[in-house]
Short mmCIF file of C-alpha atoms in Angstrom, two decimals:
data_model
loop_
_atom_site.label_atom_id
_atom_site.label_comp_id
_atom_site.label_asym_id
_atom_site.label_seq_id
_atom_site.Cartn_x
_atom_site.Cartn_y
_atom_site.Cartn_z
CA UNK A 621 -59.95 -147.37 -170.67
CA UNK A 622 -57.16 -148.81 -168.65
CA UNK A 623 -59.71 -151.26 -166.47
CA UNK A 624 -57.80 -151.92 -163.12
CA UNK A 625 -57.03 -155.36 -161.76
CA UNK A 626 -59.22 -155.51 -158.41
CA UNK A 627 -57.73 -156.47 -154.78
CA UNK A 628 -56.45 -160.26 -154.89
CA UNK A 629 -58.05 -162.60 -152.42
CA UNK A 630 -55.17 -163.23 -149.56
CA UNK A 631 -55.22 -166.13 -147.53
CA UNK A 632 -55.41 -165.93 -143.70
CA UNK A 633 -52.21 -164.88 -142.10
CA UNK A 634 -50.27 -168.06 -140.45
CA UNK A 635 -48.08 -167.97 -137.53
CA UNK A 636 -45.04 -168.62 -138.75
CA UNK A 637 -43.60 -171.82 -137.57
CA UNK A 638 -40.05 -171.05 -137.03
CA UNK A 639 -40.53 -168.40 -133.98
CA UNK A 640 -42.85 -171.48 -132.20
CA UNK A 641 -39.64 -173.81 -132.72
CA UNK A 642 -37.09 -171.51 -131.58
CA UNK A 643 -39.18 -170.35 -128.46
CA UNK A 644 -39.98 -174.22 -127.42
CA UNK A 645 -36.26 -175.11 -127.97
CA UNK A 646 -35.49 -172.19 -125.94
CA UNK A 647 -37.48 -173.08 -123.22
CA UNK A 648 -36.40 -177.17 -123.39
CA UNK A 649 -32.70 -175.67 -123.22
CA UNK A 650 -33.63 -173.51 -119.92
CA UNK A 651 -35.73 -176.23 -118.24
CA UNK A 652 -32.75 -178.85 -118.82
CA UNK A 653 -30.70 -175.97 -117.60
CA UNK A 654 -32.15 -175.63 -114.16
CA UNK A 655 -32.72 -179.34 -113.71
CA UNK A 656 -29.21 -180.73 -115.05
CA UNK A 657 -27.22 -177.40 -114.34
CA UNK A 658 -23.54 -177.10 -115.99
CA UNK A 659 -20.33 -178.07 -114.54
CA UNK A 660 -18.74 -174.43 -114.44
CA UNK A 661 -18.92 -172.69 -111.39
CA UNK A 662 -19.91 -169.73 -113.09
CA UNK A 663 -22.55 -170.67 -114.75
CA UNK A 664 -24.05 -172.68 -112.24
CA UNK A 665 -25.97 -169.64 -110.66
CA UNK A 666 -26.99 -167.93 -113.53
CA UNK A 667 -29.25 -171.34 -115.08
CA UNK A 668 -30.55 -172.51 -111.55
CA UNK A 669 -30.63 -171.01 -108.10
CA UNK A 670 -30.11 -174.37 -106.36
CA UNK A 671 -26.79 -174.64 -108.04
CA UNK A 672 -24.86 -177.57 -109.33
CA UNK A 673 -25.43 -179.68 -106.38
CA UNK A 674 -29.21 -180.46 -108.43
CA UNK A 675 -26.66 -182.46 -111.00
CA UNK A 676 -25.32 -184.76 -107.61
CA UNK A 677 -28.76 -185.25 -106.97
CA UNK A 678 -29.77 -186.54 -109.91
CA UNK A 679 -26.56 -189.18 -110.18
CA UNK A 680 -26.72 -192.80 -108.47
CA UNK A 681 -25.50 -192.63 -105.48
CA UNK A 682 -22.14 -194.09 -104.93
CA UNK A 683 -21.61 -197.03 -103.32
CA UNK A 684 -20.44 -197.23 -100.26
CA UNK A 685 -16.45 -198.74 -99.84
CA UNK A 686 -15.88 -202.19 -98.26
CA UNK A 687 -14.79 -202.59 -94.97
CA UNK A 688 -11.68 -204.34 -93.88
CA UNK A 689 -12.14 -207.64 -91.77
CA UNK A 690 -10.23 -205.66 -89.00
CA UNK A 691 -13.22 -202.35 -89.23
CA UNK A 692 -15.76 -204.73 -89.41
CA UNK A 693 -14.03 -206.74 -86.58
CA UNK A 694 -13.39 -202.98 -84.76
CA UNK A 695 -17.41 -201.87 -85.64
CA UNK A 696 -18.75 -204.95 -84.33
CA UNK A 697 -16.91 -204.69 -80.95
CA UNK A 698 -18.22 -200.96 -80.99
CA UNK A 699 -21.72 -201.12 -81.82
CA UNK A 700 -21.97 -203.79 -79.36
CA UNK A 701 -20.55 -201.61 -76.58
CA UNK A 702 -22.54 -198.92 -77.25
CA UNK A 703 -25.75 -200.64 -77.50
CA UNK A 704 -25.29 -202.42 -73.42
CA UNK A 705 -27.42 -200.84 -71.30
CA UNK A 706 -25.34 -198.62 -68.92
CA UNK A 707 -23.78 -199.84 -65.67
CA UNK A 708 -26.07 -199.81 -62.82
CA UNK A 709 -24.36 -198.28 -59.70
CA UNK A 710 -26.12 -197.59 -56.84
CA UNK A 711 -23.32 -194.71 -56.33
CA UNK A 712 -22.01 -193.51 -59.31
CA UNK A 713 -18.61 -191.24 -58.90
CA UNK A 714 -16.57 -189.10 -61.03
CA UNK A 715 -13.31 -190.09 -61.81
CA UNK A 716 -10.78 -187.44 -62.20
CA UNK A 717 -7.31 -188.19 -64.17
CA UNK A 718 -4.65 -186.19 -63.63
CA UNK A 719 -1.92 -186.15 -66.16
CA UNK A 720 1.16 -184.08 -65.15
CA UNK A 721 4.99 -184.61 -64.61
CA UNK A 722 5.51 -184.73 -61.13
CA UNK A 723 3.74 -182.87 -58.14
CA UNK A 724 0.23 -181.10 -58.38
CA UNK A 725 0.46 -177.37 -57.84
CA UNK A 726 -2.86 -176.80 -57.01
CA UNK A 727 -3.63 -180.29 -54.89
CA UNK A 728 -5.03 -177.44 -52.16
CA UNK A 729 -7.29 -176.18 -54.14
CA UNK A 730 -8.79 -179.67 -55.15
CA UNK A 731 -8.41 -180.56 -51.73
CA UNK A 732 -11.13 -178.19 -50.97
CA UNK A 733 -13.39 -178.84 -54.13
CA UNK A 734 -13.46 -182.10 -52.90
CA UNK A 735 -13.52 -182.03 -49.09
CA UNK A 736 -17.49 -183.29 -48.06
CA UNK A 737 -18.28 -185.27 -51.04
CA UNK A 738 -16.07 -188.42 -50.39
CA UNK A 739 -17.58 -191.38 -51.83
CA UNK A 740 -18.35 -189.52 -55.08
CA UNK A 741 -15.38 -189.24 -57.07
CA UNK A 742 -12.17 -191.26 -57.55
CA UNK A 743 -8.74 -189.84 -58.05
CA UNK A 744 -5.77 -191.04 -60.40
CA UNK A 745 -2.62 -189.55 -61.25
CA UNK A 746 -0.29 -190.24 -63.53
CA UNK A 747 3.32 -189.02 -63.37
CA UNK A 748 5.63 -188.60 -66.57
CA UNK A 749 8.43 -187.60 -64.55
CA UNK A 750 8.92 -188.07 -60.86
CA UNK A 751 6.81 -189.63 -58.47
CA UNK A 752 4.58 -186.87 -57.07
CA UNK A 753 4.52 -185.77 -53.42
CA UNK A 754 1.16 -185.12 -51.94
CA UNK A 755 -0.57 -182.86 -49.70
CA UNK A 756 -3.71 -183.95 -49.94
CA UNK A 757 -5.47 -187.05 -48.84
CA UNK A 758 -7.60 -187.70 -51.29
CA UNK A 759 -4.40 -188.20 -53.55
CA UNK A 760 -2.12 -190.44 -51.26
CA UNK A 761 -1.63 -193.79 -52.94
CA UNK A 762 -3.77 -192.64 -56.45
CA UNK A 763 -0.50 -192.74 -58.20
CA UNK A 764 -0.74 -195.24 -61.45
CA UNK A 765 2.06 -197.28 -62.87
CA UNK A 766 3.34 -194.51 -65.52
CA UNK A 767 5.88 -193.94 -68.38
CA UNK A 768 7.64 -191.10 -70.24
CA UNK A 769 5.28 -188.89 -71.95
CA UNK A 770 6.65 -186.81 -74.92
CA UNK A 771 4.47 -183.98 -76.22
CA UNK A 772 3.28 -184.65 -79.85
CA UNK A 773 3.72 -188.15 -79.77
CA UNK A 774 1.53 -190.98 -79.24
CA UNK A 775 2.81 -191.71 -75.61
CA UNK A 776 0.47 -188.58 -74.61
CA UNK A 777 -2.26 -191.02 -75.79
CA UNK A 778 -0.87 -193.99 -74.54
CA UNK A 779 -0.85 -192.18 -70.76
CA UNK A 780 -4.24 -191.52 -71.22
CA UNK A 781 -5.61 -195.19 -72.26
CA UNK A 782 -3.37 -195.85 -68.59
CA UNK A 783 -5.48 -193.55 -67.17
CA UNK A 784 -8.59 -194.69 -68.52
CA UNK A 785 -7.93 -198.53 -67.93
CA UNK A 786 -6.84 -197.80 -64.24
CA UNK A 787 -10.28 -195.98 -63.50
CA UNK A 788 -12.50 -198.43 -65.59
CA UNK A 789 -11.82 -201.20 -62.95
CA UNK A 790 -13.91 -199.16 -60.24
CA UNK A 791 -17.10 -200.27 -61.82
CA UNK A 792 -19.08 -197.60 -59.96
CA UNK A 793 -16.76 -195.07 -61.52
CA UNK A 794 -19.68 -193.36 -64.62
CA UNK A 795 -18.09 -190.56 -66.00
CA UNK A 796 -14.19 -189.89 -66.62
CA UNK A 797 -12.08 -186.18 -66.78
CA UNK A 798 -8.78 -185.62 -67.96
CA UNK A 799 -6.99 -182.80 -66.41
CA UNK A 800 -3.37 -181.69 -66.05
CA UNK A 801 -1.14 -180.04 -63.23
CA UNK A 802 -2.16 -176.47 -64.64
CA UNK A 803 -6.31 -177.41 -64.24
CA UNK A 804 -8.30 -175.80 -61.57
CA UNK A 805 -12.09 -176.28 -60.91
CA UNK A 806 -14.17 -173.34 -61.74
CA UNK A 807 -17.42 -174.58 -59.84
CA UNK A 808 -18.22 -176.54 -56.38
CA UNK A 809 -18.19 -180.17 -56.49
CA UNK A 810 -22.02 -180.68 -56.75
CA UNK A 811 -22.70 -178.70 -60.14
CA UNK A 812 -19.52 -180.16 -61.65
CA UNK A 813 -21.41 -183.70 -60.75
CA UNK A 814 -24.85 -182.78 -61.61
CA UNK A 815 -23.17 -181.26 -64.84
CA UNK A 816 -21.79 -184.46 -65.86
CA UNK A 817 -23.25 -187.48 -64.46
CA UNK A 818 -27.24 -186.28 -65.68
CA UNK A 819 -26.04 -186.06 -69.64
CA UNK A 820 -26.03 -188.37 -72.16
CA UNK A 821 -23.35 -187.16 -73.98
CA UNK A 822 -19.38 -187.05 -73.76
CA UNK A 823 -17.49 -183.58 -73.77
CA UNK A 824 -14.42 -184.52 -76.77
CA UNK A 825 -13.58 -181.21 -78.27
CA UNK A 826 -13.68 -182.14 -81.94
CA UNK A 827 -13.81 -179.78 -85.65
CA UNK A 828 -12.98 -179.82 -89.31
CA UNK A 829 -10.04 -177.38 -89.83
CA UNK A 830 -9.08 -177.58 -93.50
CA UNK A 831 -5.66 -175.45 -92.52
CA UNK A 832 -2.67 -176.99 -92.10
CA UNK A 833 -2.52 -177.83 -88.65
CA UNK A 834 -5.91 -179.56 -89.34
CA UNK A 835 -6.02 -181.71 -92.22
CA UNK A 836 -2.82 -180.51 -93.59
CA UNK A 837 -1.48 -183.39 -90.74
CA UNK A 838 -3.22 -186.04 -92.43
CA UNK A 839 -1.55 -188.93 -93.80
CA UNK A 840 -2.84 -190.95 -96.87
CA UNK A 841 -1.38 -193.95 -95.44
CA UNK A 842 -4.26 -193.93 -92.74
CA UNK A 843 -6.35 -195.39 -96.29
CA UNK A 844 -8.87 -196.94 -96.03
CA UNK A 845 -10.28 -196.86 -92.59
CA UNK A 846 -9.73 -192.98 -92.02
CA UNK A 847 -10.31 -190.92 -94.95
CA UNK A 848 -9.46 -186.75 -95.22
CA UNK A 849 -13.10 -186.01 -94.55
CA UNK A 850 -13.26 -188.56 -91.30
CA UNK A 851 -10.24 -185.97 -90.11
CA UNK A 852 -10.51 -184.07 -87.05
CA UNK A 853 -9.18 -181.88 -84.61
CA UNK A 854 -9.49 -180.71 -80.69
CA UNK A 855 -8.13 -180.57 -77.42
CA UNK A 856 -7.07 -183.68 -75.73
CA UNK A 857 -9.08 -182.28 -72.17
CA UNK A 858 -11.82 -184.41 -72.34
CA UNK A 859 -15.16 -185.83 -69.82
CA UNK A 860 -16.50 -188.92 -71.34
CA UNK A 861 -19.25 -191.50 -69.82
CA UNK A 862 -18.45 -195.05 -69.51
CA UNK A 863 -19.39 -196.41 -72.53
CA UNK A 864 -16.87 -194.28 -74.61
CA UNK A 865 -14.40 -195.03 -72.24
CA UNK A 866 -14.80 -198.80 -72.68
CA UNK A 867 -14.73 -197.78 -76.61
CA UNK A 868 -11.47 -196.10 -76.46
CA UNK A 869 -10.00 -199.23 -74.52
CA UNK A 870 -10.97 -201.42 -77.42
CA UNK A 871 -10.28 -199.65 -80.01
CA UNK A 872 -7.24 -200.74 -81.95
CA UNK A 873 -7.05 -200.16 -85.52
CA UNK A 874 -8.08 -196.53 -85.63
CA UNK A 875 -5.18 -196.06 -82.72
CA UNK A 876 -2.46 -198.08 -84.64
CA UNK A 877 -3.02 -195.29 -87.49
CA UNK A 878 -2.42 -193.01 -85.49
CA UNK A 879 0.86 -194.55 -83.73
CA UNK A 880 2.33 -195.34 -87.26
CA UNK A 881 1.39 -192.43 -89.23
CA UNK A 882 0.45 -189.12 -86.98
CA UNK A 883 4.27 -187.95 -85.32
CA UNK A 884 5.81 -184.42 -85.91
CA UNK A 885 8.65 -184.61 -88.36
CA UNK A 886 6.66 -187.83 -90.28
CA UNK A 887 6.56 -186.93 -94.12
CA UNK A 888 7.47 -183.26 -93.53
CA UNK A 889 4.35 -182.72 -90.97
CA UNK A 890 3.73 -182.11 -87.40
CA UNK A 891 1.27 -184.58 -86.63
CA UNK A 892 -0.11 -184.28 -83.26
CA UNK A 893 -1.63 -187.72 -82.05
CA UNK A 894 -3.39 -186.58 -79.32
CA UNK A 895 -4.80 -183.79 -80.61
CA UNK A 896 -6.42 -185.95 -83.97
CA UNK A 897 -6.94 -189.41 -82.36
CA UNK A 898 -10.00 -188.98 -80.20
CA UNK A 899 -11.79 -186.37 -82.27
CA UNK A 900 -11.47 -188.47 -85.31
CA UNK A 901 -12.02 -191.52 -83.43
CA UNK A 902 -15.29 -190.41 -82.60
CA UNK A 903 -16.65 -188.27 -85.62
CA UNK A 904 -16.22 -191.85 -87.11
CA UNK A 905 -17.73 -194.25 -85.01
CA UNK A 906 -20.51 -192.06 -82.71
CA UNK A 907 -20.59 -188.04 -84.00
CA UNK A 908 -23.63 -187.72 -82.42
CA UNK A 909 -22.60 -189.15 -79.19
CA UNK A 910 -20.02 -185.98 -78.15
CA UNK A 911 -20.86 -182.66 -77.36
CA UNK A 912 -18.03 -181.13 -80.02
CA UNK A 913 -16.35 -178.96 -77.16
CA UNK A 914 -14.23 -179.81 -74.08
CA UNK A 915 -15.58 -178.28 -70.32
CA UNK A 916 -11.97 -177.71 -69.74
CA UNK A 917 -11.34 -173.77 -71.11
CA UNK A 918 -8.16 -172.90 -72.89
CA UNK A 919 -6.95 -169.81 -74.34
CA UNK A 920 -5.69 -169.96 -77.61
CA UNK A 921 -6.09 -166.03 -78.31
CA UNK A 922 -2.25 -165.18 -78.34
CA UNK A 923 -2.06 -167.85 -81.73
CA UNK A 924 1.38 -169.26 -80.39
CA UNK A 925 2.10 -173.04 -80.56
CA UNK A 926 0.77 -172.86 -76.21
CA UNK A 927 -2.34 -171.38 -74.77
CA UNK A 928 -2.12 -168.31 -72.74
CA UNK A 929 -0.98 -168.89 -69.31
CA UNK A 930 -2.71 -167.00 -65.97
CA UNK A 931 0.13 -165.99 -63.61
CA UNK A 932 -1.02 -164.38 -59.91
CA UNK A 933 -1.29 -161.22 -61.09
CA UNK A 934 -4.15 -162.30 -63.76
CA UNK A 935 -5.78 -164.06 -61.74
CA UNK A 936 -9.32 -162.15 -60.06
CA UNK A 937 -12.92 -162.12 -60.30
CA UNK A 938 -13.27 -160.61 -63.48
CA UNK A 939 -11.22 -163.10 -64.73
CA UNK A 940 -13.37 -166.38 -63.72
CA UNK A 941 -16.22 -164.00 -64.23
CA UNK A 942 -15.50 -163.95 -67.98
CA UNK A 943 -14.85 -167.71 -68.18
CA UNK A 944 -17.84 -168.94 -66.91
CA UNK A 945 -20.17 -166.49 -68.38
CA UNK A 946 -18.92 -168.23 -72.16
CA UNK A 947 -21.87 -170.21 -73.34
CA UNK A 948 -20.30 -170.84 -77.11
CA UNK A 949 -17.99 -172.82 -78.44
CA UNK A 950 -15.57 -171.29 -80.62
CA UNK A 951 -12.95 -172.86 -82.96
CA UNK A 952 -10.77 -171.02 -85.30
CA UNK A 953 -9.64 -173.02 -88.57
CA UNK A 954 -5.57 -172.41 -89.28
CA UNK A 955 -6.02 -171.41 -93.09
CA UNK A 956 -5.90 -168.23 -94.33
CA UNK A 957 -9.39 -167.38 -94.01
CA UNK A 958 -9.16 -168.14 -90.47
CA UNK A 959 -13.05 -168.81 -90.22
CA UNK A 960 -15.13 -168.77 -87.16
CA UNK A 961 -17.16 -172.31 -86.02
CA UNK A 962 -19.33 -171.07 -83.04
CA UNK A 963 -21.52 -173.32 -81.83
CA UNK A 964 -23.96 -172.90 -78.76
CA UNK A 965 -22.97 -175.16 -75.94
CA UNK A 966 -26.31 -177.25 -74.97
CA UNK A 967 -27.05 -179.46 -71.75
CA UNK A 968 -29.54 -181.52 -72.40
CA UNK A 969 -31.09 -179.52 -74.99
CA UNK A 970 -30.72 -175.84 -72.88
CA UNK A 971 -28.13 -173.68 -73.52
CA UNK A 972 -25.68 -173.26 -70.46
CA UNK A 973 -21.91 -172.34 -69.63
CA UNK A 974 -19.20 -174.45 -71.50
CA UNK A 975 -16.65 -174.66 -68.78
CA UNK A 976 -16.31 -176.39 -65.73
CA UNK A 977 -12.46 -175.65 -65.54
CA UNK A 978 -9.82 -173.82 -66.88
CA UNK A 979 -5.96 -174.22 -67.74
CA UNK A 980 -3.13 -172.60 -67.82
CA UNK A 981 -2.17 -170.98 -64.52
CA UNK A 982 0.96 -170.92 -63.16
CA UNK A 983 1.58 -172.68 -59.51
CA UNK A 984 2.10 -168.81 -58.24
CA UNK A 985 -1.59 -168.25 -58.68
CA UNK A 986 -2.72 -170.78 -55.84
CA UNK A 987 -3.48 -168.57 -53.41
CA UNK A 988 -5.54 -166.33 -55.47
CA UNK A 989 -7.27 -169.18 -56.39
CA UNK A 990 -7.82 -170.63 -53.24
CA UNK A 991 -9.30 -167.18 -51.68
CA UNK A 992 -11.40 -166.82 -55.10
CA UNK A 993 -12.59 -170.59 -54.71
CA UNK A 994 -14.02 -169.43 -50.82
CA UNK A 995 -15.71 -166.46 -52.19
CA UNK A 996 -17.13 -166.22 -55.77
CA UNK A 997 -20.62 -165.97 -55.89
CA UNK A 998 -21.07 -168.73 -58.96
CA UNK A 999 -18.23 -171.09 -58.12
#
């Protein structure tokens, strides 16, 4: 009889080591991919919800560039001016600075606006083409020395600085408003006075435009003082407090860069100095001190070189109601995306209407505006 062998004794089963090693390696790879995500855009969010920014966070910070002697001197002066306590005045005034070619077509309307508030404002007129003929007593003998102004060139900034220099001679002037000959007030004087006098910021328009009419106008000759990341755009019609007016007058470094390298036709670019100098300057030296929008309304919805202009038949209650109800600032980039940058208009932390003035009005609209200014309930 054949004897069958008995069952062999088997040792207890061991866990396959290669599986444990493989799982550990995969886990380590996933952890590394999360902490140090890859550079390729498509892989960034496969491995990490934080994206590729985690890698740049891990790297040591880039060393700050060394400032030039001119920058150091400029920044010291600006820092000292900004840290100075505001000038104490027993009679603080608003300085209204008019940049015009000749006579002011809405002088009668401004006369109505100023009437009864003598001693609370100053008027300065810069006429670049012909001596104005004034009809309001508030404008008599208020013409300052003027020079020829050419649209798009640095002479526009020169005229603004010339107005500021004359207005700063009066120590009671605490806030400075730049207006054109086509500007009109939207509110009564008291509202405008309180809006501007009791805020601690300046209303300088400023936004980043990556398109051809924004960063496309930047020149690398502005380096090292002005980098493309600092370059900004905005409307020239500002309203600024006295300290900011002083540092604009004190600046020569950044101004000289725009004078030399921001002009129409330079290197194939049409850089418009008055659209970029102040926004870029304040973005560099005091970005938190400006509102990033202007208190002067301009309608660029027609997407032309010049803003929409209002004729007599356009001026009615509905137009003024629409403008004075706007409480958000909108900027549109000039690139293909046409991105809308929307921010609320905040006055001391509270959302308020953005605009105190508006342009661009034809002279023929003066009678309609005079009637509306007398009867419109909110102005």
